[in-house]
Short mmCIF file of C-alpha atoms and ligand atoms in Angstrom, two decimals:
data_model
loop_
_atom_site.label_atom_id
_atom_site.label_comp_id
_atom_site.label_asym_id
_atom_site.label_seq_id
_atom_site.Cartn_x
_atom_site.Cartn_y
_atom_site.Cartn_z
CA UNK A 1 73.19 -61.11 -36.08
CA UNK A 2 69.91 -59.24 -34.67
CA UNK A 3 67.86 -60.80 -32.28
CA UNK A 4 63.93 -60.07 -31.90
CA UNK A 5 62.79 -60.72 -28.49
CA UNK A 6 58.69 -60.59 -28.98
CA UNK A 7 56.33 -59.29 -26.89
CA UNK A 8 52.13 -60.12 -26.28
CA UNK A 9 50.77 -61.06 -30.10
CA UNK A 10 54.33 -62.15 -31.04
CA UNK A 11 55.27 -65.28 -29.58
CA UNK A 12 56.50 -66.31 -32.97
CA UNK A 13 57.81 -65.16 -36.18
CA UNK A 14 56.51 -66.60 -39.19
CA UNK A 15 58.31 -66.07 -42.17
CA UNK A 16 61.96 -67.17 -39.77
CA UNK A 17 62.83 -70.22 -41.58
CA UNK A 18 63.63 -71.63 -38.62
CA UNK A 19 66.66 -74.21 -38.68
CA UNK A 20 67.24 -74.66 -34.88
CA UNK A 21 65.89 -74.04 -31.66
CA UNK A 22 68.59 -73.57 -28.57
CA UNK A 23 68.11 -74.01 -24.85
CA UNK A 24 70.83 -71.62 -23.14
CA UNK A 25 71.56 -72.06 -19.59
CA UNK A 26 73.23 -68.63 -18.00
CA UNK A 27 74.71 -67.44 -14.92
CA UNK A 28 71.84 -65.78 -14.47
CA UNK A 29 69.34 -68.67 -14.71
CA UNK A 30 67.22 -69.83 -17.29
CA UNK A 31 65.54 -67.41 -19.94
CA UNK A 32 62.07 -67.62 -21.04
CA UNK A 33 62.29 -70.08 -23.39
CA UNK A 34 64.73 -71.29 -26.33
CA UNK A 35 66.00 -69.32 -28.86
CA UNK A 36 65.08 -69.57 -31.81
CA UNK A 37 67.14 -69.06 -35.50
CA UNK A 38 66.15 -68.82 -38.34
CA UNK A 39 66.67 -66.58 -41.70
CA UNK A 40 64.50 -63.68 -42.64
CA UNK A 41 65.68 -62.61 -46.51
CA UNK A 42 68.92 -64.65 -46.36
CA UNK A 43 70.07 -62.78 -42.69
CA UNK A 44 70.48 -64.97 -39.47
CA UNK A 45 68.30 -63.56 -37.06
CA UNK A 46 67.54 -65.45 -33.53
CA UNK A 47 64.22 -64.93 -31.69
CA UNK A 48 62.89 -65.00 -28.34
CA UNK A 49 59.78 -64.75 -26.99
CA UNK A 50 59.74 -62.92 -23.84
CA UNK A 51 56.56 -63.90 -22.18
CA UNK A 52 57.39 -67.78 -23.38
CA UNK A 53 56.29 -69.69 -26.03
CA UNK A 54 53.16 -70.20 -24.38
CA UNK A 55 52.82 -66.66 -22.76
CA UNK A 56 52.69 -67.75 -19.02
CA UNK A 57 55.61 -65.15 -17.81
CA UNK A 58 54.51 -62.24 -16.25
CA UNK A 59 55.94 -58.83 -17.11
CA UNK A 60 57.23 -59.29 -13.37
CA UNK A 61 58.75 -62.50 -13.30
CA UNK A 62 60.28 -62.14 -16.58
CA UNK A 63 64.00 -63.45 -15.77
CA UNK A 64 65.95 -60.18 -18.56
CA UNK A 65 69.24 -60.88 -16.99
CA UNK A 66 69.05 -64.65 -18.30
CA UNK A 67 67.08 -63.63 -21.36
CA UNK A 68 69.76 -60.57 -22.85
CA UNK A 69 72.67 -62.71 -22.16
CA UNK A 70 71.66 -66.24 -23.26
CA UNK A 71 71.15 -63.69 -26.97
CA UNK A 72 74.49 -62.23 -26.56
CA UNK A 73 75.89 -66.17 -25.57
CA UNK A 74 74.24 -66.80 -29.42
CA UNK A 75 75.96 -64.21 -31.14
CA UNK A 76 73.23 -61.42 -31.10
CA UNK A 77 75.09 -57.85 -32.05
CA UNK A 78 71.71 -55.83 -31.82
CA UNK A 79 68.21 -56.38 -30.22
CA UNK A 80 65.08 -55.51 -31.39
CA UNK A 81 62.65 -55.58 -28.87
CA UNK A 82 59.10 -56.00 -29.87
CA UNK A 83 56.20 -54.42 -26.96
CA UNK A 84 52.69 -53.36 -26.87
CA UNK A 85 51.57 -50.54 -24.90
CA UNK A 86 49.21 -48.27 -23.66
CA UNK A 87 48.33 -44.67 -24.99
CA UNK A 88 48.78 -41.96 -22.88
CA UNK A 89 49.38 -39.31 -25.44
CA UNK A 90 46.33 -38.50 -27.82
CA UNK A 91 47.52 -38.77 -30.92
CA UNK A 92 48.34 -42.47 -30.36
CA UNK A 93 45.59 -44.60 -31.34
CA UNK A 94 45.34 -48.45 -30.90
CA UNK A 95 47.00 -50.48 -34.01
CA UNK A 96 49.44 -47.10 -33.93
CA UNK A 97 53.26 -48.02 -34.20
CA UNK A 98 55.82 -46.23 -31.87
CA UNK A 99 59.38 -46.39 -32.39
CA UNK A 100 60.38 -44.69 -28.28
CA UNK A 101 63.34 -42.65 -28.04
CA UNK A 102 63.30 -42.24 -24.24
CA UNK A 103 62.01 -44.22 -20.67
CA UNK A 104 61.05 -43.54 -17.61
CA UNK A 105 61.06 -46.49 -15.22
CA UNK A 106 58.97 -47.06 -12.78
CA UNK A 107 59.47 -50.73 -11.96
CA UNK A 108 60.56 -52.03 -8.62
CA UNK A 109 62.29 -54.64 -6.90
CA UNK A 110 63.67 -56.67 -10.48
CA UNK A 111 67.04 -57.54 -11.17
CA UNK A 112 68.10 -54.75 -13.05
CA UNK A 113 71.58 -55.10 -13.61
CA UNK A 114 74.61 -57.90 -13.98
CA UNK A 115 77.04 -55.77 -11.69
CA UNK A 116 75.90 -56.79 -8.49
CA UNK A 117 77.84 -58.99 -5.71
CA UNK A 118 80.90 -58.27 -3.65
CA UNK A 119 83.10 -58.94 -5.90
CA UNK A 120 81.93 -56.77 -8.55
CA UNK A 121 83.42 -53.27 -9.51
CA UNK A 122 80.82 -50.44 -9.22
CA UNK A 123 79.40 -49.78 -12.85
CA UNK A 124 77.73 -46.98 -14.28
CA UNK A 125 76.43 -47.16 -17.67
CA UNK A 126 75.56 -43.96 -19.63
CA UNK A 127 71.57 -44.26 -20.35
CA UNK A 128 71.10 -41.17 -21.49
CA UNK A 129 69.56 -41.88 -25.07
CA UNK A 130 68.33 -45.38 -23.58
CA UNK A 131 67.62 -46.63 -27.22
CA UNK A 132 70.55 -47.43 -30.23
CA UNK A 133 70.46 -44.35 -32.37
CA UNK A 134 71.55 -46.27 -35.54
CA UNK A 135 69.15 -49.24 -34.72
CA UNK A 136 66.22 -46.35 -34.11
CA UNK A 137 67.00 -44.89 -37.17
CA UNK A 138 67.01 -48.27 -39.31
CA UNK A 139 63.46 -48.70 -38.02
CA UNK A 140 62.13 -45.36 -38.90
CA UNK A 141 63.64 -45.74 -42.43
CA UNK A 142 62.61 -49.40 -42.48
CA UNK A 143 58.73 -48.50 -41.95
CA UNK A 144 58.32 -46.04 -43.90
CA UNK A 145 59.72 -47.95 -47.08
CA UNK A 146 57.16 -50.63 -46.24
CA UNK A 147 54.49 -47.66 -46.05
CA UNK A 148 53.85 -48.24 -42.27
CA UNK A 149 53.04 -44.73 -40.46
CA UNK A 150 55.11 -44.89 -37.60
CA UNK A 151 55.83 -42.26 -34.71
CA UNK A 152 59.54 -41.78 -34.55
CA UNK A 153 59.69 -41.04 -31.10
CA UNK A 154 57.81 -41.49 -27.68
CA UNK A 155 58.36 -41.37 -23.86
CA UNK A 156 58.23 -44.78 -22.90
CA UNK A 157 56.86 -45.12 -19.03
CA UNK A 158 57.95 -48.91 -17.95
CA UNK A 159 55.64 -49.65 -14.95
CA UNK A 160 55.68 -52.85 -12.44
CA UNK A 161 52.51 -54.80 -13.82
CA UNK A 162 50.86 -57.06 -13.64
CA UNK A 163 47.58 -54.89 -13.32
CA UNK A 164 46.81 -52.35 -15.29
CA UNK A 165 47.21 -48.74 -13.74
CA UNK A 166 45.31 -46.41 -12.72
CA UNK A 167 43.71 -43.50 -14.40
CA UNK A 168 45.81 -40.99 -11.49
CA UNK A 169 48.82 -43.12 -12.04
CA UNK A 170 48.53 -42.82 -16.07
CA UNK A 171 47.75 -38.64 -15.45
CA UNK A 172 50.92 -38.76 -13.59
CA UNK A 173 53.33 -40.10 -16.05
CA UNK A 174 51.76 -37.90 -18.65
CA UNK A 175 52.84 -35.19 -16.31
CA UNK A 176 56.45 -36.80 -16.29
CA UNK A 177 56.23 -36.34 -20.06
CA UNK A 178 55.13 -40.04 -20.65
CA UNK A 179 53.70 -40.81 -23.93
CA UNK A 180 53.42 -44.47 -23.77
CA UNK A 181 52.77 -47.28 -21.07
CA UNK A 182 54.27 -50.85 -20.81
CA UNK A 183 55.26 -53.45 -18.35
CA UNK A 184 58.67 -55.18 -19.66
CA UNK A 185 61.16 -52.04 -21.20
CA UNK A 186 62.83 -51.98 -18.20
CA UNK A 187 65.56 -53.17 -17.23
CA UNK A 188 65.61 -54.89 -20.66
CA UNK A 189 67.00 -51.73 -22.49
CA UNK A 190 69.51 -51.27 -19.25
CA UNK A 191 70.61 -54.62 -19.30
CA UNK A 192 70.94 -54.26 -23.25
CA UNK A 193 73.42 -51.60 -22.58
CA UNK A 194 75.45 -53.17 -19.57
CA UNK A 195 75.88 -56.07 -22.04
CA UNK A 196 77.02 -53.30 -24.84
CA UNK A 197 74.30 -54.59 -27.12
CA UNK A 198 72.42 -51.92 -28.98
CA UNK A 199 68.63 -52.19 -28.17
CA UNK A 200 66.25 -50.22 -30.17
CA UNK A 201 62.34 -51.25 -29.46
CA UNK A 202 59.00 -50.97 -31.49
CA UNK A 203 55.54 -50.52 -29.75
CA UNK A 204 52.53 -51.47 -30.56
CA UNK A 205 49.43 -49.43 -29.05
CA UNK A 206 47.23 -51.87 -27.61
CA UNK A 207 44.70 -49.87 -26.16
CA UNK A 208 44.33 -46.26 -25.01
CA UNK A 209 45.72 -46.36 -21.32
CA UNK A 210 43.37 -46.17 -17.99
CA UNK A 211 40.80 -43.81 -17.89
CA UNK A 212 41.48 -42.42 -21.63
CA UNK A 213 39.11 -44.28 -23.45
CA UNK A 214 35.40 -44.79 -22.56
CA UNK A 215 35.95 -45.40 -18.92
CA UNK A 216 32.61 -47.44 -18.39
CA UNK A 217 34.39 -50.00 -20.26
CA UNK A 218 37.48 -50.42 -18.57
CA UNK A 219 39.98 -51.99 -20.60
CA UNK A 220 39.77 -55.37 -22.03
CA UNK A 221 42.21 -57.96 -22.95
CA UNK A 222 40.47 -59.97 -25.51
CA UNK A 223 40.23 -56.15 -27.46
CA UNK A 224 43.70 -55.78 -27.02
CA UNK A 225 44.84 -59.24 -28.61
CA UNK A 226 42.50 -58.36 -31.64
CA UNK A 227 44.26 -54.92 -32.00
CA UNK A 228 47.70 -56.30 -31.83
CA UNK A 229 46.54 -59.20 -34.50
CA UNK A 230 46.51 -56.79 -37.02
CA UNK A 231 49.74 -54.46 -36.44
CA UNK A 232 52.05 -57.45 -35.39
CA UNK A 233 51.80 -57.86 -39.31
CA UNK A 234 53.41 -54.50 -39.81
CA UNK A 235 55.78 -54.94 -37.28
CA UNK A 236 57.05 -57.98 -38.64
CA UNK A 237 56.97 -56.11 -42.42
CA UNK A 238 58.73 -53.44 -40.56
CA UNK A 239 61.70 -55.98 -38.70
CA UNK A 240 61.94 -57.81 -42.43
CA UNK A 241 62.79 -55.02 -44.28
CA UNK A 242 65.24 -53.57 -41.64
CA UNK A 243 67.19 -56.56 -41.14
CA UNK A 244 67.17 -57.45 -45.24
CA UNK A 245 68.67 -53.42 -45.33
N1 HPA B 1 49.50 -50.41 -19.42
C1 HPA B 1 50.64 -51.12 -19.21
N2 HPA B 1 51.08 -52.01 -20.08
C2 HPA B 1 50.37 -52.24 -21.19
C3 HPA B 1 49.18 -51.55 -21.46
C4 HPA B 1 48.72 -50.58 -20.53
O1 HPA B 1 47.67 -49.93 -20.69
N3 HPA B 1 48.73 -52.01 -22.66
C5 HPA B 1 49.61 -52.94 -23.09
N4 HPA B 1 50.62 -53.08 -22.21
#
């Protein structure tokens, strides 16, 4: 079974007939709401929305330990993790789609893994292609045989939140080789892997990041939610078509 977990301007899924909702306590605490099941073309799929129902989670108090294994706990074989983000490369326009193929993390100070304690052997897990190559590819296929133009890769730069950055801060992570900007990939896509759950993600391009765009105007949120109205449709084309595949 895949799970979505949904990001800003998808807190829900429409077309999931849903037949149950589930409250999962973990070790780990709670996660950010229920899950949700439901079938999209005849395939189980369970959904959670990572800011909660209501969106009141920041990107910083997001609780990913609780959230990734309260999915696995339901029988989730495969996450696809649904984000918007900021531009930083030029070619990326708002309402663009971005299927990343790399991260760079810059958050600080989360819970970023489940092997922690005294008790606890040491645990390295391999990151080096931080996304599921098969899940990646079943993406790229899946949008373009819904006729979505997606990019089929991108630098992903997770950053703390919850503020926006800076225009230096964004010209730094271009330098990095950053192509996109967003507050919640990590440690979801570590903690994906620790749990041996392939994680591939899908990014929606809110706005162009700080101090890209007309910089009079600053970035606004109300634009943003009216930008991701529009391509959360394609995404969920997109996810429909993958998992029916
Ligand atoms: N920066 C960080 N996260 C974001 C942005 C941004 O510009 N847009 C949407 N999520």
């Amino acid at each position: 079974m895949l799970a979505i977990i949904g990001g800003s301007g998808l807190t829900q899924f429409a077309h999931l007939g849903v037949s149950r909702r589930e409250v999962v306590r973990t070790p780990y605490g709670e996660p950010s709401g229920a899950i949700t099941f439901g079938e999209l073309r005849g395939q189980s799929v369970a959904f959670l929305a990572r800011h909660g129902y209501g969106h009141t989670i920041p990107p910083h108090e997001i609780n990913y330990r609780a959230n990734l294994w309260a999915l696995r706990e339901c029988g989730a074989r495969g996450i696809i993790a649904v984000a918007s983000v900021g531009s930083i490369r030029p070619d990326l326009k708002p309402g663009d789609i971005v299927i990343p193929h790399q991260i760079i993390d810059y958050t600080w100070g989360r819970k970023s893994t489940f092997h922690e304690g005294t008790d606890c052997t040491v645990t390295h897990i391999d990151f080096t292609e931080p996304y599921d190559r098969d899940l990646r590819a079943r993406l790229i296929a899946a949008a373009a045989a819904v006729g979505v133009d997606a990019s089929d890769s991108g630098v992903y730069a997770a950053t703390q939140g919850p503020r926006l950055e800076s225009a230096a801060e964004i010209n730094r992570y271009e330098r990095d080789g950053a192509d996109l900007v967003g507050m919640t990939g990590m440690p979801e896509a570590a903690l994906a892997r620790e749990l041996d759950l392939p994680y591939a993600a899908i990014n929606v391009v809110a706005n162009l990041a700080a101090g890209r765009g007309d910089s009079s105007e600053g970035i606004s949120f109300e634009a943003i939610q009216a930008v991701l109205e529009v391509s959360m449709g394609q995404v969920r084309a997109i996810i429909e078509h993958m998992v029916a595949g």
